[in-house]
Coordinates of C-alpha atoms and ligand atoms in Angstrom, one line a residue:
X1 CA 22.8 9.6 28.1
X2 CA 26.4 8.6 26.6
X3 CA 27.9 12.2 25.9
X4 CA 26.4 15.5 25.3
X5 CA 26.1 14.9 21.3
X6 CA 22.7 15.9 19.9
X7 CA 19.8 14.1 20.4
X8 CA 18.3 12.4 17.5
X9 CA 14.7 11.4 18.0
X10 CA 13.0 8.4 15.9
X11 CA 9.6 8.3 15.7
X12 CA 8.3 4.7 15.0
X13 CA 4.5 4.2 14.5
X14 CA 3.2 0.7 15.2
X15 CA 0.6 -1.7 14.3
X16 CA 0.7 -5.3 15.4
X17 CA 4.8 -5.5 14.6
X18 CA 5.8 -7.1 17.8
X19 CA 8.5 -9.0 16.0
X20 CA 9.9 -6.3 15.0
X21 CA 10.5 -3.8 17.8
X22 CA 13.9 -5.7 19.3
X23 CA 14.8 -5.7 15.7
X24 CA 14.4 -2.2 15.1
X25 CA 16.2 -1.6 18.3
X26 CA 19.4 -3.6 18.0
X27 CA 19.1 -2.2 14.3
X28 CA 19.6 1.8 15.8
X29 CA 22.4 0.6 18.1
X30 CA 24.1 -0.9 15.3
X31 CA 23.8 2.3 13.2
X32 CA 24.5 4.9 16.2
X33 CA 27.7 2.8 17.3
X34 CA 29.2 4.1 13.7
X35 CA 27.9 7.8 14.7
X36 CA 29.1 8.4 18.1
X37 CA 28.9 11.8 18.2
X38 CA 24.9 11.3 18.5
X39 CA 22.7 10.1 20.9
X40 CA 19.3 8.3 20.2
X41 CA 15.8 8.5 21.5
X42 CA 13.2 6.0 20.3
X43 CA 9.6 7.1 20.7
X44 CA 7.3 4.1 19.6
X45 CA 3.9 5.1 19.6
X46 CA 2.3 2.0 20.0
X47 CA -1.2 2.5 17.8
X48 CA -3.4 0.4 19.0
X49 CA -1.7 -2.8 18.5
X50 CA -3.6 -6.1 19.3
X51 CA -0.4 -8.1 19.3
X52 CA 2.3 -7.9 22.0
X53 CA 3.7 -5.4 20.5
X54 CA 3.6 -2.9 23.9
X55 CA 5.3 -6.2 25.9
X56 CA 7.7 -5.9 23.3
X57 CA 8.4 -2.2 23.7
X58 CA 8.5 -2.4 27.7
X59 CA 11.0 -4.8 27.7
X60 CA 13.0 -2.8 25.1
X61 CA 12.6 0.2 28.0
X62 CA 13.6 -1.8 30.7
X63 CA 16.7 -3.8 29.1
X64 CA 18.2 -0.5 27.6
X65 CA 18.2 1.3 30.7
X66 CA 19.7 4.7 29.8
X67 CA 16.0 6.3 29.0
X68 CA 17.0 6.2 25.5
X69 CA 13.2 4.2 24.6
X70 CA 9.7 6.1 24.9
X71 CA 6.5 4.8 24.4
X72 CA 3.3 6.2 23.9
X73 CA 0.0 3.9 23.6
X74 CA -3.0 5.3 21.8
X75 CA -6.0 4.2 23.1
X76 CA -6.9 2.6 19.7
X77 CA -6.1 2.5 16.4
X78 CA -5.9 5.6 15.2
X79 CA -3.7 5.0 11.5
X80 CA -0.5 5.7 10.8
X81 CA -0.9 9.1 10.0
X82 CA -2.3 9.7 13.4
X83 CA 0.5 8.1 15.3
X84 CA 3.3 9.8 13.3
X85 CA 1.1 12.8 15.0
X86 CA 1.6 11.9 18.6
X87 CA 4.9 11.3 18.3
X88 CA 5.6 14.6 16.5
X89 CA 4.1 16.6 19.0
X90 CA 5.9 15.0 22.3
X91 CA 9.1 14.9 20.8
X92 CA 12.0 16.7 22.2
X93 CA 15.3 15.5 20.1
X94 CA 17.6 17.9 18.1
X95 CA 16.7 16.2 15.5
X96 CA 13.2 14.2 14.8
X97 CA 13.0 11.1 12.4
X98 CA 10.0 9.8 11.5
X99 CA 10.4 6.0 10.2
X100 CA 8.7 2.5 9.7
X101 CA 9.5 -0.1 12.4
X102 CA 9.3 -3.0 9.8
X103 CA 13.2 -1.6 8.9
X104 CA 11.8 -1.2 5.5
X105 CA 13.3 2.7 5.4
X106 CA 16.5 2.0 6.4
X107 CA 18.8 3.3 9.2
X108 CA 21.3 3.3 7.3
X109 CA 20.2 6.5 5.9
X110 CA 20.6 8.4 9.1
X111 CA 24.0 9.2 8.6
X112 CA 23.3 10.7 5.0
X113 CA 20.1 12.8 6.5
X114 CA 22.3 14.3 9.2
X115 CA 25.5 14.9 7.3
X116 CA 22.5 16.7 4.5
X117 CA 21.5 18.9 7.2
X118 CA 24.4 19.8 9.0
X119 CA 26.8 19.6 6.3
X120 CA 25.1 21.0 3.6
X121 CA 22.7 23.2 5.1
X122 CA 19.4 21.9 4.2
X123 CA 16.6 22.0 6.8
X124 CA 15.2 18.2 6.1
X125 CA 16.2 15.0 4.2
X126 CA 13.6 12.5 2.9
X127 CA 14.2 9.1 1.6
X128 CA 12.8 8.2 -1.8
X129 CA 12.8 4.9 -3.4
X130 CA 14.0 4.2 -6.5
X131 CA 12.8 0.7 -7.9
X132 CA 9.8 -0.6 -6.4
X133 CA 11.7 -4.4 -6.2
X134 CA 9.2 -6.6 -4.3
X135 CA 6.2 -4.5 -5.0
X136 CA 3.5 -6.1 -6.5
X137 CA 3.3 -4.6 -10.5
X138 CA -0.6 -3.1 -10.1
X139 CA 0.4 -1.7 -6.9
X140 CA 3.4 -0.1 -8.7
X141 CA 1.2 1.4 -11.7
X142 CA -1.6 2.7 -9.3
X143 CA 0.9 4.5 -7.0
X144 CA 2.8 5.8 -10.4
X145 CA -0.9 7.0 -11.9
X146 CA -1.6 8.8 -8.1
X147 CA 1.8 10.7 -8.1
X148 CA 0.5 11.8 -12.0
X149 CA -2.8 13.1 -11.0
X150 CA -2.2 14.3 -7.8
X151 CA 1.0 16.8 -9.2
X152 CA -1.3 17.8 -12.4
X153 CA -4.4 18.8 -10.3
X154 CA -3.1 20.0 -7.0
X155 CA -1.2 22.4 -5.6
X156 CA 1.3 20.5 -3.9
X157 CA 4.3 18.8 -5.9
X158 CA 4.7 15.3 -5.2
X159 CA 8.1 13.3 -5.6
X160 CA 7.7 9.9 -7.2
X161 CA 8.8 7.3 -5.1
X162 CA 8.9 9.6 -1.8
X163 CA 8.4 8.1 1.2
X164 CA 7.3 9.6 4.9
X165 CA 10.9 8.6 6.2
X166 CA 12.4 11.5 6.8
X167 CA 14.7 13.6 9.2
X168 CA 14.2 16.8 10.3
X169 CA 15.1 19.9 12.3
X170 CA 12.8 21.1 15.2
X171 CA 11.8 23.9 12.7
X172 CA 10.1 21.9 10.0
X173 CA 8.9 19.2 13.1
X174 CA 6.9 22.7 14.5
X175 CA 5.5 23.6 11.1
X176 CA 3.8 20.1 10.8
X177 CA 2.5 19.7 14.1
X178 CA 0.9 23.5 13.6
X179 CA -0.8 21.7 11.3
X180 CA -4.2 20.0 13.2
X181 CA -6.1 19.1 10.0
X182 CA -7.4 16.2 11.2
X183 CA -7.6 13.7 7.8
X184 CA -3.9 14.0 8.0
X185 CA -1.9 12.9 4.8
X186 CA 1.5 13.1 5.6
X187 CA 3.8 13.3 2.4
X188 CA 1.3 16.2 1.2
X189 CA 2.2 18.1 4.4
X190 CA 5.7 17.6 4.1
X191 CA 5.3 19.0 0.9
X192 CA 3.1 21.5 1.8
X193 CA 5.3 23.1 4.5
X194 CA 8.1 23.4 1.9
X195 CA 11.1 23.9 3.7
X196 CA 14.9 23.2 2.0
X197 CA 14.8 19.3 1.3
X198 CA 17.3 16.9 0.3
X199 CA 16.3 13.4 -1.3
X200 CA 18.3 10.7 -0.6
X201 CA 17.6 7.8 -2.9
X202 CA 17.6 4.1 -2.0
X203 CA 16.2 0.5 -3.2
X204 CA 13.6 -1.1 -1.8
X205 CA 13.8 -3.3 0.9
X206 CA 11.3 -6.5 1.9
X207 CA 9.8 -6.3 5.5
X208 CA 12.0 -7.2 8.2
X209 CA 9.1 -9.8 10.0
X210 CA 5.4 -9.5 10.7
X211 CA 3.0 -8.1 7.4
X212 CA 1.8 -5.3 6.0
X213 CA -1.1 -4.3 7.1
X214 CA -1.9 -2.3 4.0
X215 CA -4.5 -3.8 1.6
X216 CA -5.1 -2.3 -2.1
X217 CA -7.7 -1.0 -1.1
X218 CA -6.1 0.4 2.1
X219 CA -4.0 1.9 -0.5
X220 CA -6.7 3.5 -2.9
X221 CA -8.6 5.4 0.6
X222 CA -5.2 6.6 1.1
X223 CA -4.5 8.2 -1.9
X224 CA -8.3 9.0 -2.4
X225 CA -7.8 11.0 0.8
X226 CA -4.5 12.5 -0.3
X227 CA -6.3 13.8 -3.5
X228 CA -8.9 15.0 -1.3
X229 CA -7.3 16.8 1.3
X230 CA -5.1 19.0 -0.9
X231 CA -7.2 19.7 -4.4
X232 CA -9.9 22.0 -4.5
X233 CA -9.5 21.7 -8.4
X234 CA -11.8 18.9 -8.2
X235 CA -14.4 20.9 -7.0
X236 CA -13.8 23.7 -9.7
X237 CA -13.7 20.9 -12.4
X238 CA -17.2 20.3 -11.1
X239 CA -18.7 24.1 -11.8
X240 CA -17.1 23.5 -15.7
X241 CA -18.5 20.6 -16.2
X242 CA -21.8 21.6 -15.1
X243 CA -21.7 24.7 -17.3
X244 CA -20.3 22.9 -20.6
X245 CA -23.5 20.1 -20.3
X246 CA -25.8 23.2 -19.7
X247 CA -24.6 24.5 -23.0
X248 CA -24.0 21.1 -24.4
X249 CA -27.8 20.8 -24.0
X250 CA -29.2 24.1 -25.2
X251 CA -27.1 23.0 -28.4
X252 CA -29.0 19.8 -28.8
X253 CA -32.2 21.1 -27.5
X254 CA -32.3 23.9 -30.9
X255 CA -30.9 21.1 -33.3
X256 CA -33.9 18.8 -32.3
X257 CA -36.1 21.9 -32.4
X258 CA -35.2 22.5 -35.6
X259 CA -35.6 18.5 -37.2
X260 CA -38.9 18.4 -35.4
X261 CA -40.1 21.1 -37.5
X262 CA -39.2 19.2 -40.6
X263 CA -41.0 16.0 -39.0
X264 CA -45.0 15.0 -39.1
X265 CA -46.4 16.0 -36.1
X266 CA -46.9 12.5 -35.9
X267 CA -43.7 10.7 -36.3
X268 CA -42.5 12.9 -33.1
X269 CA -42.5 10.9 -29.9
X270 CA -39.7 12.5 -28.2
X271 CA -39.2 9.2 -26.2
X272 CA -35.2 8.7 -26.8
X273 CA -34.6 12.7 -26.4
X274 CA -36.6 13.1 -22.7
X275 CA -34.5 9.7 -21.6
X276 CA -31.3 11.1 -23.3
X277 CA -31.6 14.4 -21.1
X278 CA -33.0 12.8 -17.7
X279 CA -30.1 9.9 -17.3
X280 CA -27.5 12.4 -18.7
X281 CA -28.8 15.5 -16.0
X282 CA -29.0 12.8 -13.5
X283 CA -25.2 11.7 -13.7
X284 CA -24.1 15.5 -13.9
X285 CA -26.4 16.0 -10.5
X286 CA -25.4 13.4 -8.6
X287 CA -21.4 13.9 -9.2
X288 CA -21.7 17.5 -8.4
X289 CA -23.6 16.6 -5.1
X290 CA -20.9 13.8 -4.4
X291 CA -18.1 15.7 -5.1
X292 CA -19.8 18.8 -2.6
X293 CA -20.6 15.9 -0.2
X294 CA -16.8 14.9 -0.2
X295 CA -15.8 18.3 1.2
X296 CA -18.7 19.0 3.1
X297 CA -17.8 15.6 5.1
X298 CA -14.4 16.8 5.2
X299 CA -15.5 20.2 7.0
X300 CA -18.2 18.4 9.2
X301 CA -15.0 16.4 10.7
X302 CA -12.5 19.4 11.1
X303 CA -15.2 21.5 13.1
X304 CA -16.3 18.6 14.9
X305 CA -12.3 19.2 16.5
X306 CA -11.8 15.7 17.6
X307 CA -8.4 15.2 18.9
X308 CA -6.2 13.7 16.5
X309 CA -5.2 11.1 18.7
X310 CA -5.9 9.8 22.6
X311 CA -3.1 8.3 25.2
X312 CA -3.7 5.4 26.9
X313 CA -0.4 5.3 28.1
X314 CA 3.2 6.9 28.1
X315 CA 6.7 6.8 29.7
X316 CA 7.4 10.4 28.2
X317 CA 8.6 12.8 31.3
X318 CA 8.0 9.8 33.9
X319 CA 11.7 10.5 34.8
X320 CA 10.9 14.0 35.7
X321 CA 7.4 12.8 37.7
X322 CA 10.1 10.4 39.6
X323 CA 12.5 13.3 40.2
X324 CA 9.5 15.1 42.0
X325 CA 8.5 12.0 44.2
Ligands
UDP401 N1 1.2 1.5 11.0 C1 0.5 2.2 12.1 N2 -0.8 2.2 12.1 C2 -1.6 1.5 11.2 C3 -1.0 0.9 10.1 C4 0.4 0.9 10.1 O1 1.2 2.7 13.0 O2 -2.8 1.6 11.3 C5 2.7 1.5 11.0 C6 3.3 0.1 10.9 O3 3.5 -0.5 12.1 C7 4.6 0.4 10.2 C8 4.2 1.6 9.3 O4 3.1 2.1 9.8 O5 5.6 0.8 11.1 C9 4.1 1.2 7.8 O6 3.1 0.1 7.7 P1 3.3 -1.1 6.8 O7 4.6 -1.7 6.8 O8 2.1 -2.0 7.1 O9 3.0 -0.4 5.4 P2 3.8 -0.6 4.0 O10 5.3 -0.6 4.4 O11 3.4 -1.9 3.4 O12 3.4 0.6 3.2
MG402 MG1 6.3 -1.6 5.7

């Protein structure tokens, strides 16, 4: 290590980005010569990556030299929430960033995170986008109708625009890693664990190289999950709903009783009211028994106690397993 500054630790999660690890790395040298009273530690967690993405990363290790790159491999691919896991819990920096390696949170905004927490006495601070330049329109109204629901019906607060990039103290690192639910969604914890949080706002920026590897659909199962994993409301919605068609029904069921008995005996077939009742039961029952299944699913997996994610490799505390040799 340079000095004895603190340690700032950047947690980068990756998925098939091998052209953009040297990138991200020259990137954090450029930004830390301009804040040289702080040392760097990069901890890519590689997460399953079928590229050469962990080639990429061991040469990074090698070339830099002063120990300042980690790596840890996941066995497979886990997701990104997974990874931002591993590296959470093995990190040992003063300070812990979590950020994209595609350089689309930028670096940049290191400097304004720190100066927030040591400066101004705020525990984290998150980036949040403010224009959504480069983002495809229906991906832009979906993600502003999530942010609508989810803040309406759960009882987390969620910040338009707010991204997972963001730096903390080892405080607020603790608090999230205490957290082992394993359908992780990571801006609900964050906001969730609460803490004092400063946003700092920037415009969005285009991948460095590589693509996404997030699909709308990837995109609705995430926010599905989000909705999921922090709303019980959904589940109470449920119980009302059931209870208004009950009475709903006992309503219609005395105002047919009562034009039947101004009908012929005849003319009644009763046809249209038994379909009515059985399609419109039917629906109520089976979203009830969906929306029990959800959770039910949910709690099947936490029990279950899976690890959250498996190493199939690491270079974290080799320098202490050489010392011993
Ligand atoms: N990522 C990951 N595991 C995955 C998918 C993505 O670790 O299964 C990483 C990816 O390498 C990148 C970050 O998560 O560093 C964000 O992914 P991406 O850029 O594809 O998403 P977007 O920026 O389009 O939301
Ligand atoms: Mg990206």
């Amino acid at each position: 290590m340079k000095n004895n500054g603190k340690i700032i630790e950047l947690i980068v999660p990756c998925y098939n980005e091998e052209k953009c690890i040297v990138l991200f790395y020259n990137k954090i040298k450029d930004v830390f010569a301009g804040m040289p009273e702080y040392d760097f530690i990069i901890t890519y967690i590689d997460d399953g990556s079928k590229d050469h993405t962990m080639e990429e990363i061991k040469k990074i290790v090698s070339q830099d030299g002063a120990g300042r790159v980690q790596y840890i491999s996941l066995s497979r691919n886990f997701g990104k929430e997974a990874a931002l896991y591993a590296g959470l819990s093995n990190c040992t920096g003063d300070y812990v960033a979590v950020l994209d390696a595609d350089l689309q949170h930028p670096p940049e905004l290191l400097k304004d995170m720190v100066s927030a927490i040591e400066e101004e006495g705020y525990d984290c601070a998150s980036a949040r986008r403010v224009t959504r330049k480069g983002e495809p329109f229906i991906r832009s109204l979906f993600s502003r109708a999530f942010y609508h629901v989810i803040n309406h019906l759960t009882v987390i607060d969620l910040m338009p625009g707010s991204t997972d990039y963001r730096l903390m103290k080892r405080d607020v690192v603790e608090s999230i890693v205490s957290m082992t639910e394993k359908e992780r969604f990571t801006k609900g914890i964050y906001a969730w664990v609460g803490f004092k949080n400063k946003w700092i706002e920037y415009e969005n920026v285009e991948r460095a190289a590589g693509k996404t590897t997030w699909n709308f659909w990837g995109l609705v199962r995430y926010a599905y999950s989000g909705f999921i994993a922090f709303a019980t409301t959904p589940l109470r919605g449920v119980i009302y709903m059931g209870m208004l068609v009950v009475l709903i029904s006992v309503i219609l069921a005395i105002q047919i009783y009562i034009t039947a008995l101004g009908t012929p005996l005849t003319d009644r077939t009763g046809y249209s009211t038994i379909i009515i009742l059985i399609l419109f039961f039917g629906g109520v029952i089976i979203t009830i028994l969906g929306m029990i299944g959800e959770y039910l699913a949910r709690i099947y997996m936490e029990v279950k106690n899976r690890p959250i994610y498996l190493t199939r490799e690491t270079n974290i505390g080799q320098d202490k397993a050489d010392e011993v040799k």
